[in-house]
GROMACS .gro file of C-alpha atoms in nm:
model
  108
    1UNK     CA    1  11.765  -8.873  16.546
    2UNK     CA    2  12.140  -9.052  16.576
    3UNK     CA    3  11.978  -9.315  16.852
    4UNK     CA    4  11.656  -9.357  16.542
    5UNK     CA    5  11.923  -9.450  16.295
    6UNK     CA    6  12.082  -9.706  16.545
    7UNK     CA    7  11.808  -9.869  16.508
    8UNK     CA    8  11.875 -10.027  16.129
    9UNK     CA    9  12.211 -10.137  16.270
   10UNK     CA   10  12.235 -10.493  16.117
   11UNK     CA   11  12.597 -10.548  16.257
   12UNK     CA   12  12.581 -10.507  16.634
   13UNK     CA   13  12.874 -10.508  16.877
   14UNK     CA   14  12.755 -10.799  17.114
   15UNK     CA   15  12.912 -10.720  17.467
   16UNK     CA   16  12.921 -10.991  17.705
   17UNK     CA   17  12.546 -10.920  17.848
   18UNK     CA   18  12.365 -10.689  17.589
   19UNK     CA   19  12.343 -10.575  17.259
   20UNK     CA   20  12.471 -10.251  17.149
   21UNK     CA   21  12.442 -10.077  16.818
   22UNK     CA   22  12.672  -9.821  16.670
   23UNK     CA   23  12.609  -9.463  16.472
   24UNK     CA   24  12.871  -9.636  16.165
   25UNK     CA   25  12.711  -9.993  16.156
   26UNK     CA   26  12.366  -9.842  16.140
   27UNK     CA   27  12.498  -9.623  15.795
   28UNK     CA   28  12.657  -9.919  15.714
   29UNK     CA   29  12.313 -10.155  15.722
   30UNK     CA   30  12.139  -9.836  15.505
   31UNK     CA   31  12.387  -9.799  15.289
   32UNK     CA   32  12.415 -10.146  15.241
   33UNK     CA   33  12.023 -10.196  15.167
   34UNK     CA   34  12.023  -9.928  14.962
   35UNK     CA   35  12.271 -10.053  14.736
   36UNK     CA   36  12.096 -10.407  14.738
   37UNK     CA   37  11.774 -10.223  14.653
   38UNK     CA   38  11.948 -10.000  14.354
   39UNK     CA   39  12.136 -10.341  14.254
   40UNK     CA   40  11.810 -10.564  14.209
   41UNK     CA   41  11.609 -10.277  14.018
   42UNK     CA   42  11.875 -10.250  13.813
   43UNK     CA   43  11.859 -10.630  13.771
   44UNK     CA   44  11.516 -10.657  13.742
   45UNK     CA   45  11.492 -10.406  13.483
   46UNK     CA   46  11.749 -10.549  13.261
   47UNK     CA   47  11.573 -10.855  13.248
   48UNK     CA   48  11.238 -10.708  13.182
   49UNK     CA   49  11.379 -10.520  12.877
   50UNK     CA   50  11.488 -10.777  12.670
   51UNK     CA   51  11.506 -10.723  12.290
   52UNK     CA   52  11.524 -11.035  12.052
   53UNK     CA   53  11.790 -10.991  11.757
   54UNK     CA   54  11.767 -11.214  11.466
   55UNK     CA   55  12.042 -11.293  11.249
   56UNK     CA   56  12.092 -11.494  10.920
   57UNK     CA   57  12.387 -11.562  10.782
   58UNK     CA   58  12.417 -11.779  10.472
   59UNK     CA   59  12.742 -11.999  10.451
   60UNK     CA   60  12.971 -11.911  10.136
   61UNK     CA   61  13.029 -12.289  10.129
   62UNK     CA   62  12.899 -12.386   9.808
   63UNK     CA   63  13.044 -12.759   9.843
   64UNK     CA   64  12.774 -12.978   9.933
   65UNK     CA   65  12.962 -13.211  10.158
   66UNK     CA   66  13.107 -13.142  10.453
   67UNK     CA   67  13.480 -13.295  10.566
   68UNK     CA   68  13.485 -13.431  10.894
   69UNK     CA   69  13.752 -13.588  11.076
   70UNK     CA   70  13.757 -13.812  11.365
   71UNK     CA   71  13.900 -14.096  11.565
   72UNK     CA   72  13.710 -14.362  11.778
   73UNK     CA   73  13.863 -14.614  11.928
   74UNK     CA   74  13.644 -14.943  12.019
   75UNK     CA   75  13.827 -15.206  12.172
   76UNK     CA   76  13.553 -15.515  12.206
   77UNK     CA   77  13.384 -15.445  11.890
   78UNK     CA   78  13.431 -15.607  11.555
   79UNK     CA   79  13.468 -15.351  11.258
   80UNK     CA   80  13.238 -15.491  11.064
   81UNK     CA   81  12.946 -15.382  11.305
   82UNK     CA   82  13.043 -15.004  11.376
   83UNK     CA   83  12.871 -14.813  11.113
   84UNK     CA   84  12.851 -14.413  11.080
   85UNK     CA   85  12.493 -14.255  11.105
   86UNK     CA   86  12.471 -13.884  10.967
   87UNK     CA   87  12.218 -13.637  11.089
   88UNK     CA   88  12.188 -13.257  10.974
   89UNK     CA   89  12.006 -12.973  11.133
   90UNK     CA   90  11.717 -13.033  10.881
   91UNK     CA   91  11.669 -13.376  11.015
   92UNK     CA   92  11.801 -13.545  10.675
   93UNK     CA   93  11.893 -13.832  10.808
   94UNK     CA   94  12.221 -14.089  10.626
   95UNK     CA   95  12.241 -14.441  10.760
   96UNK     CA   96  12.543 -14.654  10.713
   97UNK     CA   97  12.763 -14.415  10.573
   98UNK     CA   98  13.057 -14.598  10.437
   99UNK     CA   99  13.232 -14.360  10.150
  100UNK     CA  100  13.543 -14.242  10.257
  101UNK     CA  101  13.537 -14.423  10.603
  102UNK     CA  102  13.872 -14.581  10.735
  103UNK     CA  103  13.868 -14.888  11.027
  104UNK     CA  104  14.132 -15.049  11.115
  105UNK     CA  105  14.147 -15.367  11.359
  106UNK     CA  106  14.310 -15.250  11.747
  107UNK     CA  107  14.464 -15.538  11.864
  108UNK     CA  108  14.510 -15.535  12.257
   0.00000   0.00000   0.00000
């Protein structure tokens, strides 16, 4: 039985003009598989059983603008060319927003 189980020895000792196999690496290589084996069915089955969760949450934000606040710099580009498009998530689309928008001339 011992020289059976040297025979899933994935880690042999390599002498200079044969191969040997050892009693520990062979219970290493089983163990080893057997984990692997344990590890992907465990995978496996995780992904199989997903489960979809569906939450909506409605924003207690009864304003009906939104403040946003940024800085762009554009060095080779007159001011009176950059405009500000606005897109929600519904697809309600603002062109050319210009209310409350600050530009100010970068001189190099």
């Amino acid at each position: 039985m011992l020289n059976k189980i040297k025979e899933y020895d994935f880690y042999r000792k390599i002498p200079k003009d044969l191969t040997e196999t050892t009693f520990h690496g062979s219970v290493l290589s089983i163990c080893a598989s057997i984990f692997m084996l344990i590890l992907f069915i465990a995978e496996l089955w995780a992904f199989l059983t997903t489960q979809i969760v569906t939450n909506v949450v409605i924003d207690p934000n009864t304003d009906s603008l939104l403040r946003i606040n940024f800085n762009i710099t554009v060095l080779d580009m007159p001011c009176e060319f950059a405009t500000i498009d606005v897109i929600d998530v519904l697809g309600t689309r603002n062109d050319n927003v210009t209310k409350n928008i600050n530009k100010w001339q970068v001189d190099e």
